[in-house]
Amino acid sequence: MTEPSHQPRDHQDFPLSGAGLTALSIAAERNLESRRPDRLFDDHLAAAFLAPLDASRAAPPAGFRPRRSLGARWSGMHGFIGLRTRLFDDELLAAARVGGRQMVLLGAGLDTRAFRLPWPAGVRVFELDRQDVLRYKAEVLARARARARCHRVPVPVDLADEWAAALCSAGFDPTLPTVWVAEGLLLYLGRADCDGLLARVGALSQPGSRLVLDHVNAAMMQTEEFAHMAHELARVGVAWRSSIDDPLQWLAGFGWQATLVDVESYAAGLGRPVPPVLAADQRLAQRLWLVSARR
Ligand SMILES: C[S@@+](CC[C@H](N)C(=O)[O-])C[C@H]1O[C@@H](n2cnc3c(N)ncnc32)[C@H](O)[C@@H]1O
């Protein structure tokens, strides 16, 4: 993936840049969720990732609002990120309960599942992301003296490029069934790169493997809320590059039997309102897909 190397001046002393900044915005949402009395999960490390922002003299990248870490939120996605995190937590733990021991987080960002989920013995979690994101993550985790609850393996790669060899060199076993997570990633890859990612994932997936992901359709990209977020992201050099109108058909083409999660009922089951981003403009039939697939 090519990203503009320049950053607007006022963002220069942020610890991350480009797409890496979006990982911070997700951590901000997870931090807010974790502080609720009725929290859906407890990401006790999220605040540590945000803390350096308080020390930054820079103006916050608009749309991320990390001016004060504890109050930081990604307004456009508020309410949705917590639900998505909990859903993917549940999917990973369900797979582990029936014997899954190999998990791969594609575009792991500042995800802390390796540290906070009650993994059974023998689980390995591979975290794939850009080198700068994994470096920042390692620094913060070391400062917080965080201890993983599984065997955790960070793997710096460009997911728009060939990454399978790096994953296998890091100890991934292609003879085992795998649980793949692409959470908040596909928007940042062009359609051809999404296809390439799925082809690589498929080639490494034994029967019994699972894949969970999220994406949006083209109509969602056209909503006022998404257009606003895309505009704000462009200011920090980040582009949303793809959409998928029929995720079930797309995944079937790569050998996956996929089902869609009904986000509204999932939210209702957890006693949460429909996130504002989903209520944006029904006339456009916008869809924010949460998909669970098996092979
Ligand atoms: C919105 S964040 C989501 C992070 C994480 N999955 C979560 O939910 O907290 C998107 C992540 O994808 C990563 N990413 C985007 N494009 C990438 C690429 N081409 N190669 C590796 N990582 C990429 C970014 O660095 C960032 O950490």
PDB file of C-alpha atoms and ligand atoms in Angstrom:
ATOM      1  CA  MET A   1       0.000   0.000   0.000  1.00  0.00           C
ATOM      2  CA  THR A   2       1.375   3.413  -0.822  1.00  0.00           C
ATOM      3  CA  GLU A   3       0.708   6.224   1.555  1.00  0.00           C
ATOM      4  CA  PRO A   4       1.736   9.849   1.280  1.00  0.00           C
ATOM      5  CA  SER A   5       4.968  10.213   3.245  1.00  0.00           C
ATOM      6  CA  HIS A   6       4.153  13.770   4.296  1.00  0.00           C
ATOM      7  CA  GLN A   7       1.967  14.546   7.283  1.00  0.00           C
ATOM      8  CA  PRO A   8       0.333  17.877   7.925  1.00  0.00           C
ATOM      9  CA  ARG A   9       2.694  19.915  10.102  1.00  0.00           C
ATOM     10  CA  ASP A  10       0.549  19.957  13.199  1.00  0.00           C
ATOM     11  CA  HIS A  11       0.453  16.144  13.348  1.00  0.00           C
ATOM     12  CA  GLN A  12       4.184  15.586  13.234  1.00  0.00           C
ATOM     13  CA  ASP A  13       4.842  14.722  16.853  1.00  0.00           C
ATOM     14  CA  PHE A  14       2.128  12.093  17.088  1.00  0.00           C
ATOM     15  CA  PRO A  15       3.552   8.660  17.835  1.00  0.00           C
ATOM     16  CA  LEU A  16       1.911   7.113  14.769  1.00  0.00           C
ATOM     17  CA  SER A  17       1.096   8.315  11.290  1.00  0.00           C
ATOM     18  CA  GLY A  18      -1.070   7.369   8.339  1.00  0.00           C
ATOM     19  CA  ALA A  19      -3.193   4.240   8.751  1.00  0.00           C
ATOM     20  CA  GLY A  20      -1.429   3.611  12.066  1.00  0.00           C
ATOM     21  CA  LEU A  21      -3.336   6.577  13.511  1.00  0.00           C
ATOM     22  CA  THR A  22      -6.571   4.699  12.950  1.00  0.00           C
ATOM     23  CA  ALA A  23      -5.359   2.019  15.358  1.00  0.00           C
ATOM     24  CA  LEU A  24      -5.181   4.746  18.014  1.00  0.00           C
ATOM     25  CA  SER A  25      -8.728   5.814  17.306  1.00  0.00           C
ATOM     26  CA  ILE A  26      -9.900   2.235  17.859  1.00  0.00           C
ATOM     27  CA  ALA A  27      -7.931   2.085  21.125  1.00  0.00           C
ATOM     28  CA  ALA A  28      -9.695   5.305  22.150  1.00  0.00           C
ATOM     29  CA  GLU A  29     -13.082   3.694  21.573  1.00  0.00           C
ATOM     30  CA  ARG A  30     -12.028   0.550  23.458  1.00  0.00           C
ATOM     31  CA  ASN A  31     -10.840   2.694  26.323  1.00  0.00           C
ATOM     32  CA  LEU A  32     -14.223   4.418  26.538  1.00  0.00           C
ATOM     33  CA  GLU A  33     -16.052   1.085  26.435  1.00  0.00           C
ATOM     34  CA  SER A  34     -13.797  -0.353  29.142  1.00  0.00           C
ATOM     35  CA  ARG A  35     -14.652   2.499  31.499  1.00  0.00           C
ATOM     36  CA  ARG A  36     -18.394   1.844  31.339  1.00  0.00           C
ATOM     37  CA  PRO A  37     -19.972   0.035  34.315  1.00  0.00           C
ATOM     38  CA  ASP A  38     -21.791  -2.205  31.797  1.00  0.00           C
ATOM     39  CA  ARG A  39     -18.669  -2.690  29.631  1.00  0.00           C
ATOM     40  CA  LEU A  40     -18.661  -5.377  26.941  1.00  0.00           C
ATOM     41  CA  PHE A  41     -14.964  -6.131  27.646  1.00  0.00           C
ATOM     42  CA  ASP A  42     -12.126  -4.716  29.695  1.00  0.00           C
ATOM     43  CA  ASP A  43      -9.250  -3.471  27.560  1.00  0.00           C
ATOM     44  CA  HIS A  44      -7.079  -2.431  30.483  1.00  0.00           C
ATOM     45  CA  LEU A  45      -4.181  -1.477  28.175  1.00  0.00           C
ATOM     46  CA  ALA A  46      -6.084   0.850  25.838  1.00  0.00           C
ATOM     47  CA  ALA A  47      -5.401   3.904  28.013  1.00  0.00           C
ATOM     48  CA  ALA A  48      -1.654   3.235  27.931  1.00  0.00           C
ATOM     49  CA  PHE A  49      -1.634   3.536  24.122  1.00  0.00           C
ATOM     50  CA  LEU A  50      -3.394   6.891  24.346  1.00  0.00           C
ATOM     51  CA  ALA A  51      -1.312   8.388  27.133  1.00  0.00           C
ATOM     52  CA  PRO A  52       1.495   9.763  24.899  1.00  0.00           C
ATOM     53  CA  LEU A  53      -1.101  11.848  23.090  1.00  0.00           C
ATOM     54  CA  ASP A  54      -1.632  13.936  26.198  1.00  0.00           C
ATOM     55  CA  ALA A  55       2.041  14.838  26.136  1.00  0.00           C
ATOM     56  CA  SER A  56       1.922  15.760  22.461  1.00  0.00           C
ATOM     57  CA  ARG A  57       2.037  19.456  21.655  1.00  0.00           C
ATOM     58  CA  ALA A  58       0.300  18.785  18.368  1.00  0.00           C
ATOM     59  CA  ALA A  59      -3.291  19.534  17.557  1.00  0.00           C
ATOM     60  CA  PRO A  60      -5.200  16.289  17.295  1.00  0.00           C
ATOM     61  CA  PRO A  61      -5.850  14.899  13.837  1.00  0.00           C
ATOM     62  CA  ALA A  62      -9.446  15.932  13.310  1.00  0.00           C
ATOM     63  CA  GLY A  63     -11.889  13.075  13.560  1.00  0.00           C
ATOM     64  CA  PHE A  64      -9.780  11.228  16.137  1.00  0.00           C
ATOM     65  CA  ARG A  65     -10.032  13.800  18.924  1.00  0.00           C
ATOM     66  CA  PRO A  66      -7.259  12.352  21.073  1.00  0.00           C
ATOM     67  CA  ARG A  67      -6.749  15.720  22.771  1.00  0.00           C
ATOM     68  CA  ARG A  68      -7.139  14.153  26.184  1.00  0.00           C
ATOM     69  CA  SER A  69      -6.696  10.421  26.112  1.00  0.00           C
ATOM     70  CA  LEU A  70      -9.398   9.495  28.578  1.00  0.00           C
ATOM     71  CA  GLY A  71     -12.057  11.356  26.688  1.00  0.00           C
ATOM     72  CA  ALA A  72     -10.819  10.459  23.225  1.00  0.00           C
ATOM     73  CA  ARG A  73     -13.387   9.038  20.903  1.00  0.00           C
ATOM     74  CA  TRP A  74     -13.796   8.401  17.210  1.00  0.00           C
ATOM     75  CA  SER A  75     -17.112  10.117  16.874  1.00  0.00           C
ATOM     76  CA  GLY A  76     -18.180   8.539  13.577  1.00  0.00           C
ATOM     77  CA  MET A  77     -17.675   4.999  14.848  1.00  0.00           C
ATOM     78  CA  HIS A  78     -18.740   5.568  18.441  1.00  0.00           C
ATOM     79  CA  GLY A  79     -20.778   2.646  19.757  1.00  0.00           C
ATOM     80  CA  PHE A  80     -19.898   0.382  16.843  1.00  0.00           C
ATOM     81  CA  ILE A  81     -16.291  -0.432  17.768  1.00  0.00           C
ATOM     82  CA  GLY A  82     -17.269  -1.808  21.176  1.00  0.00           C
ATOM     83  CA  LEU A  83     -19.830  -4.136  19.624  1.00  0.00           C
ATOM     84  CA  ARG A  84     -17.410  -5.295  16.942  1.00  0.00           C
ATOM     85  CA  THR A  85     -14.672  -5.962  19.503  1.00  0.00           C
ATOM     86  CA  ARG A  86     -16.994  -8.016  21.688  1.00  0.00           C
ATOM     87  CA  LEU A  87     -18.324  -9.990  18.724  1.00  0.00           C
ATOM     88  CA  PHE A  88     -14.833 -10.909  17.532  1.00  0.00           C
ATOM     89  CA  ASP A  89     -13.765 -11.719  21.132  1.00  0.00           C
ATOM     90  CA  ASP A  90     -16.685 -14.152  21.297  1.00  0.00           C
ATOM     91  CA  GLU A  91     -15.818 -15.704  17.923  1.00  0.00           C
ATOM     92  CA  LEU A  92     -12.187 -16.246  18.908  1.00  0.00           C
ATOM     93  CA  LEU A  93     -13.034 -17.765  22.285  1.00  0.00           C
ATOM     94  CA  ALA A  94     -15.707 -20.014  20.719  1.00  0.00           C
ATOM     95  CA  ALA A  95     -13.116 -21.318  18.253  1.00  0.00           C
ATOM     96  CA  ALA A  96     -10.616 -21.862  21.076  1.00  0.00           C
ATOM     97  CA  ARG A  97     -13.228 -23.803  23.060  1.00  0.00           C
ATOM     98  CA  VAL A  98     -13.550 -26.331  20.244  1.00  0.00           C
ATOM     99  CA  GLY A  99      -9.788 -26.760  19.909  1.00  0.00           C
ATOM    100  CA  GLY A 100      -8.603 -23.785  17.821  1.00  0.00           C
ATOM    101  CA  ARG A 101      -5.057 -22.940  18.859  1.00  0.00           C
ATOM    102  CA  GLN A 102      -3.785 -20.728  16.022  1.00  0.00           C
ATOM    103  CA  MET A 103      -5.130 -17.176  15.697  1.00  0.00           C
ATOM    104  CA  VAL A 104      -3.983 -14.552  13.186  1.00  0.00           C
ATOM    105  CA  LEU A 105      -4.941 -10.895  13.604  1.00  0.00           C
ATOM    106  CA  LEU A 106      -4.589  -9.197  10.206  1.00  0.00           C
ATOM    107  CA  GLY A 107      -3.980  -5.476  10.771  1.00  0.00           C
ATOM    108  CA  ALA A 108      -3.828  -6.110  14.535  1.00  0.00           C
ATOM    109  CA  GLY A 109      -3.166  -2.481  15.367  1.00  0.00           C
ATOM    110  CA  LEU A 110      -3.328  -1.890  19.123  1.00  0.00           C
ATOM    111  CA  ASP A 111      -5.512  -4.944  19.739  1.00  0.00           C
ATOM    112  CA  THR A 112      -4.808  -6.458  23.172  1.00  0.00           C
ATOM    113  CA  ARG A 113      -6.664  -9.769  22.922  1.00  0.00           C
ATOM    114  CA  ALA A 114      -3.391 -11.627  23.487  1.00  0.00           C
ATOM    115  CA  PHE A 115      -3.242  -9.924  26.897  1.00  0.00           C
ATOM    116  CA  ARG A 116      -6.841  -9.793  28.013  1.00  0.00           C
ATOM    117  CA  LEU A 117      -8.717 -12.908  26.810  1.00  0.00           C
ATOM    118  CA  PRO A 118      -8.783 -16.095  28.918  1.00  0.00           C
ATOM    119  CA  TRP A 119      -7.000 -18.323  26.392  1.00  0.00           C
ATOM    120  CA  PRO A 120      -6.674 -22.054  26.943  1.00  0.00           C
ATOM    121  CA  ALA A 121      -3.129 -23.427  27.073  1.00  0.00           C
ATOM    122  CA  GLY A 122      -1.305 -23.755  23.775  1.00  0.00           C
ATOM    123  CA  VAL A 123      -2.886 -20.799  21.923  1.00  0.00           C
ATOM    124  CA  ARG A 124      -0.661 -18.804  19.611  1.00  0.00           C
ATOM    125  CA  VAL A 125      -1.725 -15.338  18.451  1.00  0.00           C
ATOM    126  CA  PHE A 126       0.063 -13.827  15.449  1.00  0.00           C
ATOM    127  CA  GLU A 127      -0.302 -10.059  15.128  1.00  0.00           C
ATOM    128  CA  LEU A 128       0.318  -8.702  11.621  1.00  0.00           C
ATOM    129  CA  ASP A 129       0.611  -4.981  11.011  1.00  0.00           C
ATOM    130  CA  ARG A 130       2.995  -2.310   9.764  1.00  0.00           C
ATOM    131  CA  GLN A 131       6.373  -2.106  11.404  1.00  0.00           C
ATOM    132  CA  ASP A 132       5.810   1.369  12.879  1.00  0.00           C
ATOM    133  CA  VAL A 133       2.549   0.300  14.529  1.00  0.00           C
ATOM    134  CA  LEU A 134       4.077  -2.848  16.036  1.00  0.00           C
ATOM    135  CA  ARG A 135       7.111  -0.865  17.228  1.00  0.00           C
ATOM    136  CA  TYR A 136       4.948   1.702  19.001  1.00  0.00           C
ATOM    137  CA  LYS A 137       2.833  -1.101  20.472  1.00  0.00           C
ATOM    138  CA  ALA A 138       5.916  -2.928  21.759  1.00  0.00           C
ATOM    139  CA  GLU A 139       7.224   0.259  23.436  1.00  0.00           C
ATOM    140  CA  VAL A 140       3.941   0.917  25.235  1.00  0.00           C
ATOM    141  CA  LEU A 141       3.457  -2.720  26.264  1.00  0.00           C
ATOM    142  CA  ALA A 142       6.994  -2.851  27.648  1.00  0.00           C
ATOM    143  CA  ARG A 143       6.432   0.358  29.657  1.00  0.00           C
ATOM    144  CA  ALA A 144       3.179  -1.101  31.023  1.00  0.00           C
ATOM    145  CA  ARG A 145       4.970  -4.403  31.825  1.00  0.00           C
ATOM    146  CA  ALA A 146       2.120  -6.196  30.058  1.00  0.00           C
ATOM    147  CA  ARG A 147       2.238  -9.995  30.018  1.00  0.00           C
ATOM    148  CA  ALA A 148       0.535 -11.971  27.251  1.00  0.00           C
ATOM    149  CA  ARG A 149      -1.844 -14.777  28.260  1.00  0.00           C
ATOM    150  CA  CYS A 150      -0.842 -16.861  25.239  1.00  0.00           C
ATOM    151  CA  HIS A 151       2.148 -17.223  22.932  1.00  0.00           C
ATOM    152  CA  ARG A 152       2.073 -13.870  21.086  1.00  0.00           C
ATOM    153  CA  VAL A 153       4.043 -13.273  17.893  1.00  0.00           C
ATOM    154  CA  PRO A 154       4.117  -9.803  16.271  1.00  0.00           C
ATOM    155  CA  VAL A 155       4.889  -9.999  12.536  1.00  0.00           C
ATOM    156  CA  PRO A 156       5.680  -6.703  10.744  1.00  0.00           C
ATOM    157  CA  VAL A 157       4.376  -6.883   7.162  1.00  0.00           C
ATOM    158  CA  ASP A 158       2.618  -4.937   4.454  1.00  0.00           C
ATOM    159  CA  LEU A 159      -0.696  -6.734   4.048  1.00  0.00           C
ATOM    160  CA  ALA A 160      -1.077  -5.317   0.546  1.00  0.00           C
ATOM    161  CA  ASP A 161       2.035  -7.231  -0.418  1.00  0.00           C
ATOM    162  CA  GLU A 162       3.268 -10.823  -0.078  1.00  0.00           C
ATOM    163  CA  TRP A 163       3.219 -11.620   3.677  1.00  0.00           C
ATOM    164  CA  ALA A 164       2.658 -15.372   3.860  1.00  0.00           C
ATOM    165  CA  ALA A 165       6.371 -16.211   3.924  1.00  0.00           C
ATOM    166  CA  ALA A 166       6.993 -13.831   6.851  1.00  0.00           C
ATOM    167  CA  LEU A 167       4.089 -15.374   8.772  1.00  0.00           C
ATOM    168  CA  CYS A 168       5.361 -18.913   8.192  1.00  0.00           C
ATOM    169  CA  SER A 169       8.914 -17.887   9.169  1.00  0.00           C
ATOM    170  CA  ALA A 170       7.466 -16.479  12.413  1.00  0.00           C
ATOM    171  CA  GLY A 171       6.197 -19.957  13.356  1.00  0.00           C
ATOM    172  CA  PHE A 172       2.715 -20.120  11.781  1.00  0.00           C
ATOM    173  CA  ASP A 173       1.811 -23.757  11.067  1.00  0.00           C
ATOM    174  CA  PRO A 174      -0.145 -24.069   7.787  1.00  0.00           C
ATOM    175  CA  THR A 175      -1.147 -27.650   8.637  1.00  0.00           C
ATOM    176  CA  LEU A 176      -3.337 -26.453  11.544  1.00  0.00           C
ATOM    177  CA  PRO A 177      -6.808 -24.911  11.282  1.00  0.00           C
ATOM    178  CA  THR A 178      -6.577 -21.163  11.864  1.00  0.00           C
ATOM    179  CA  VAL A 179      -8.859 -18.391  13.049  1.00  0.00           C
ATOM    180  CA  TRP A 180      -8.273 -15.278  10.949  1.00  0.00           C
ATOM    181  CA  VAL A 181      -9.456 -11.830  12.052  1.00  0.00           C
ATOM    182  CA  ALA A 182      -9.575  -8.867   9.648  1.00  0.00           C
ATOM    183  CA  GLU A 183     -11.065  -6.221  11.927  1.00  0.00           C
ATOM    184  CA  GLY A 184     -11.178  -2.670  10.627  1.00  0.00           C
ATOM    185  CA  LEU A 185      -8.630  -3.537   7.943  1.00  0.00           C
ATOM    186  CA  LEU A 186     -10.224  -4.030   4.539  1.00  0.00           C
ATOM    187  CA  LEU A 187     -11.300  -0.394   4.110  1.00  0.00           C
ATOM    188  CA  TYR A 188      -7.605   0.520   3.988  1.00  0.00           C
ATOM    189  CA  LEU A 189      -6.815  -1.908   1.161  1.00  0.00           C
ATOM    190  CA  GLY A 190      -7.827  -1.500  -2.479  1.00  0.00           C
ATOM    191  CA  ARG A 191     -10.128  -4.153  -3.944  1.00  0.00           C
ATOM    192  CA  ALA A 192      -7.268  -5.993  -5.697  1.00  0.00           C
ATOM    193  CA  ASP A 193      -5.327  -6.036  -2.409  1.00  0.00           C
ATOM    194  CA  CYS A 194      -8.392  -7.366  -0.552  1.00  0.00           C
ATOM    195  CA  ASP A 195      -8.590 -10.150  -3.152  1.00  0.00           C
ATOM    196  CA  GLY A 196      -4.867 -10.843  -2.773  1.00  0.00           C
ATOM    197  CA  LEU A 197      -5.238 -10.978   1.021  1.00  0.00           C
ATOM    198  CA  LEU A 198      -8.123 -13.467   0.762  1.00  0.00           C
ATOM    199  CA  ALA A 199      -6.175 -15.608  -1.705  1.00  0.00           C
ATOM    200  CA  ARG A 200      -3.209 -15.794   0.710  1.00  0.00           C
ATOM    201  CA  VAL A 201      -5.462 -16.485   3.684  1.00  0.00           C
ATOM    202  CA  GLY A 202      -7.209 -19.237   1.702  1.00  0.00           C
ATOM    203  CA  ALA A 203      -3.943 -20.896   0.698  1.00  0.00           C
ATOM    204  CA  LEU A 204      -2.966 -21.099   4.382  1.00  0.00           C
ATOM    205  CA  SER A 205      -6.364 -22.284   5.697  1.00  0.00           C
ATOM    206  CA  GLN A 206      -6.931 -25.947   6.507  1.00  0.00           C
ATOM    207  CA  PRO A 207     -10.495 -27.301   6.750  1.00  0.00           C
ATOM    208  CA  GLY A 208     -11.897 -26.241  10.118  1.00  0.00           C
ATOM    209  CA  SER A 209     -10.484 -22.714   9.758  1.00  0.00           C
ATOM    210  CA  ARG A 210     -12.591 -19.649  10.494  1.00  0.00           C
ATOM    211  CA  LEU A 211     -12.491 -16.064   9.283  1.00  0.00           C
ATOM    212  CA  VAL A 212     -14.183 -13.028  10.790  1.00  0.00           C
ATOM    213  CA  LEU A 213     -14.111  -9.619   9.171  1.00  0.00           C
ATOM    214  CA  ASP A 214     -15.947  -6.377   8.678  1.00  0.00           C
ATOM    215  CA  HIS A 215     -16.373  -4.155   5.672  1.00  0.00           C
ATOM    216  CA  VAL A 216     -18.907  -1.747   4.177  1.00  0.00           C
ATOM    217  CA  ASN A 217     -20.883  -1.526   0.944  1.00  0.00           C
ATOM    218  CA  ALA A 218     -20.601   1.287  -1.590  1.00  0.00           C
ATOM    219  CA  ALA A 219     -23.787   2.946  -0.322  1.00  0.00           C
ATOM    220  CA  MET A 220     -22.295   3.201   3.172  1.00  0.00           C
ATOM    221  CA  MET A 221     -19.288   5.010   1.734  1.00  0.00           C
ATOM    222  CA  GLN A 222     -21.668   7.627   0.312  1.00  0.00           C
ATOM    223  CA  THR A 223     -23.423   8.464   3.560  1.00  0.00           C
ATOM    224  CA  GLU A 224     -22.781  11.884   5.001  1.00  0.00           C
ATOM    225  CA  GLU A 225     -21.172  10.349   8.102  1.00  0.00           C
ATOM    226  CA  PHE A 226     -18.734   8.199   6.114  1.00  0.00           C
ATOM    227  CA  ALA A 227     -17.929  10.983   3.663  1.00  0.00           C
ATOM    228  CA  HIS A 228     -17.120  13.208   6.649  1.00  0.00           C
ATOM    229  CA  MET A 229     -14.867  10.575   8.229  1.00  0.00           C
ATOM    230  CA  ALA A 230     -13.154   9.944   4.880  1.00  0.00           C
ATOM    231  CA  HIS A 231     -12.504  13.682   4.540  1.00  0.00           C
ATOM    232  CA  GLU A 232     -10.983  13.853   8.034  1.00  0.00           C
ATOM    233  CA  LEU A 233      -8.826  10.789   7.368  1.00  0.00           C
ATOM    234  CA  ALA A 234      -7.584  12.291   4.113  1.00  0.00           C
ATOM    235  CA  ARG A 235      -6.248  15.217   6.161  1.00  0.00           C
ATOM    236  CA  VAL A 236      -3.887  12.813   7.924  1.00  0.00           C
ATOM    237  CA  GLY A 237      -2.928  11.030   4.709  1.00  0.00           C
ATOM    238  CA  VAL A 238      -5.242   8.033   5.010  1.00  0.00           C
ATOM    239  CA  ALA A 239      -7.616   6.800   2.312  1.00  0.00           C
ATOM    240  CA  TRP A 240     -10.515   4.376   2.466  1.00  0.00           C
ATOM    241  CA  ARG A 241      -9.928   2.314  -0.623  1.00  0.00           C
ATOM    242  CA  SER A 242     -12.593  -0.344  -1.095  1.00  0.00           C
ATOM    243  CA  SER A 243     -16.114  -1.531  -0.432  1.00  0.00           C
ATOM    244  CA  ILE A 244     -17.827  -4.895  -0.884  1.00  0.00           C
ATOM    245  CA  ASP A 245     -21.455  -5.071  -1.968  1.00  0.00           C
ATOM    246  CA  ASP A 246     -21.931  -8.829  -1.590  1.00  0.00           C
ATOM    247  CA  PRO A 247     -19.559 -10.216   1.047  1.00  0.00           C
ATOM    248  CA  LEU A 248     -21.123 -13.709   1.000  1.00  0.00           C
ATOM    249  CA  GLN A 249     -20.502 -14.123  -2.716  1.00  0.00           C
ATOM    250  CA  TRP A 250     -17.056 -12.561  -2.433  1.00  0.00           C
ATOM    251  CA  LEU A 251     -16.025 -14.965   0.320  1.00  0.00           C
ATOM    252  CA  ALA A 252     -17.595 -17.957  -1.458  1.00  0.00           C
ATOM    253  CA  GLY A 253     -15.249 -17.220  -4.348  1.00  0.00           C
ATOM    254  CA  PHE A 254     -12.359 -17.882  -1.967  1.00  0.00           C
ATOM    255  CA  GLY A 255     -13.838 -21.099  -0.555  1.00  0.00           C
ATOM    256  CA  TRP A 256     -15.584 -19.733   2.563  1.00  0.00           C
ATOM    257  CA  GLN A 257     -19.155 -20.359   3.715  1.00  0.00           C
ATOM    258  CA  ALA A 258     -20.019 -17.043   5.290  1.00  0.00           C
ATOM    259  CA  THR A 259     -22.899 -15.723   7.340  1.00  0.00           C
ATOM    260  CA  LEU A 260     -23.774 -12.116   8.099  1.00  0.00           C
ATOM    261  CA  VAL A 261     -24.196 -10.952  11.656  1.00  0.00           C
ATOM    262  CA  ASP A 262     -27.295  -8.836  12.146  1.00  0.00           C
ATOM    263  CA  VAL A 263     -25.676  -5.931  13.990  1.00  0.00           C
ATOM    264  CA  GLU A 264     -28.965  -4.449  15.188  1.00  0.00           C
ATOM    265  CA  SER A 265     -30.084  -7.689  16.888  1.00  0.00           C
ATOM    266  CA  TYR A 266     -26.586  -8.360  18.154  1.00  0.00           C
ATOM    267  CA  ALA A 267     -26.609  -4.916  19.789  1.00  0.00           C
ATOM    268  CA  ALA A 268     -30.083  -5.496  21.197  1.00  0.00           C
ATOM    269  CA  GLY A 269     -28.954  -8.844  22.666  1.00  0.00           C
ATOM    270  CA  LEU A 270     -26.263  -6.984  24.577  1.00  0.00           C
ATOM    271  CA  GLY A 271     -28.682  -4.298  25.700  1.00  0.00           C
ATOM    272  CA  ARG A 272     -27.111  -1.651  23.476  1.00  0.00           C
ATOM    273  CA  PRO A 273     -28.761   0.805  21.077  1.00  0.00           C
ATOM    274  CA  VAL A 274     -28.095   0.670  17.366  1.00  0.00           C
ATOM    275  CA  PRO A 275     -24.833   2.607  16.865  1.00  0.00           C
ATOM    276  CA  PRO A 276     -25.454   6.012  15.215  1.00  0.00           C
ATOM    277  CA  VAL A 277     -23.308   5.071  12.216  1.00  0.00           C
ATOM    278  CA  LEU A 278     -25.812   2.346  11.345  1.00  0.00           C
ATOM    279  CA  ALA A 279     -28.754   4.661  11.628  1.00  0.00           C
ATOM    280  CA  ALA A 280     -27.212   7.165   9.204  1.00  0.00           C
ATOM    281  CA  ASP A 281     -29.442   7.191   6.123  1.00  0.00           C
ATOM    282  CA  GLN A 282     -31.598   4.147   5.461  1.00  0.00           C
ATOM    283  CA  ARG A 283     -32.546   5.410   1.997  1.00  0.00           C
ATOM    284  CA  LEU A 284     -29.088   4.519   0.764  1.00  0.00           C
ATOM    285  CA  ALA A 285     -29.434   0.947   2.079  1.00  0.00           C
ATOM    286  CA  GLN A 286     -26.007   1.350   3.567  1.00  0.00           C
ATOM    287  CA  ARG A 287     -24.519  -1.729   5.104  1.00  0.00           C
ATOM    288  CA  LEU A 288     -21.690  -2.191   7.536  1.00  0.00           C
ATOM    289  CA  TRP A 289     -20.921  -5.888   7.274  1.00  0.00           C
ATOM    290  CA  LEU A 290     -19.855  -8.092  10.141  1.00  0.00           C
ATOM    291  CA  VAL A 291     -19.133 -11.490   8.666  1.00  0.00           C
ATOM    292  CA  SER A 292     -18.286 -14.877  10.151  1.00  0.00           C
ATOM    293  CA  ALA A 293     -17.023 -17.565   7.756  1.00  0.00           C
ATOM    294  CA  ARG A 294     -15.842 -21.169   7.879  1.00  0.00           C
ATOM    295  CA  ARG A 295     -14.320 -23.736   5.594  1.00  0.00           C
TER     296      ARG A 295
HETATM  297  C1  LIG B   1      -8.592   0.741  12.018  1.00  0.00           C
HETATM  298  S1  LIG B   1      -7.102  -0.028  12.513  1.00  0.00           S
HETATM  299  C2  LIG B   1      -7.729  -1.536  13.214  1.00  0.00           C
HETATM  300  C3  LIG B   1      -6.737  -2.197  14.121  1.00  0.00           C
HETATM  301  C4  LIG B   1      -7.254  -3.430  14.877  1.00  0.00           C
HETATM  302  N1  LIG B   1      -7.658  -4.485  13.997  1.00  0.00           N
HETATM  303  C5  LIG B   1      -8.338  -3.047  15.821  1.00  0.00           C
HETATM  304  O1  LIG B   1      -9.507  -3.354  15.539  1.00  0.00           O
HETATM  305  O2  LIG B   1      -8.036  -2.428  16.831  1.00  0.00           O
HETATM  306  C6  LIG B   1      -6.420  -0.545  10.940  1.00  0.00           C
HETATM  307  C7  LIG B   1      -5.100  -1.230  11.074  1.00  0.00           C
HETATM  308  O3  LIG B   1      -4.737  -1.790   9.805  1.00  0.00           O
HETATM  309  C8  LIG B   1      -3.371  -1.572   9.609  1.00  0.00           C
HETATM  310  N2  LIG B   1      -3.086  -1.591   8.171  1.00  0.00           N
HETATM  311  C9  LIG B   1      -3.715  -0.878   7.209  1.00  0.00           C
HETATM  312  N3  LIG B   1      -3.142  -1.143   6.013  1.00  0.00           N
HETATM  313  C10 LIG B   1      -2.142  -2.037   6.232  1.00  0.00           C
HETATM  314  C11 LIG B   1      -1.202  -2.684   5.407  1.00  0.00           C
HETATM  315  N4  LIG B   1      -1.166  -2.464   4.094  1.00  0.00           N
HETATM  316  N5  LIG B   1      -0.329  -3.548   5.970  1.00  0.00           N
HETATM  317  C12 LIG B   1      -0.349  -3.780   7.308  1.00  0.00           C
HETATM  318  N6  LIG B   1      -1.233  -3.197   8.146  1.00  0.00           N
HETATM  319  C13 LIG B   1      -2.111  -2.329   7.616  1.00  0.00           C
HETATM  320  C14 LIG B   1      -3.097  -0.216  10.213  1.00  0.00           C
HETATM  321  O4  LIG B   1      -1.726  -0.021  10.495  1.00  0.00           O
HETATM  322  C15 LIG B   1      -3.963  -0.279  11.462  1.00  0.00           C
HETATM  323  O5  LIG B   1      -3.264  -0.791  12.570  1.00  0.00           O
END
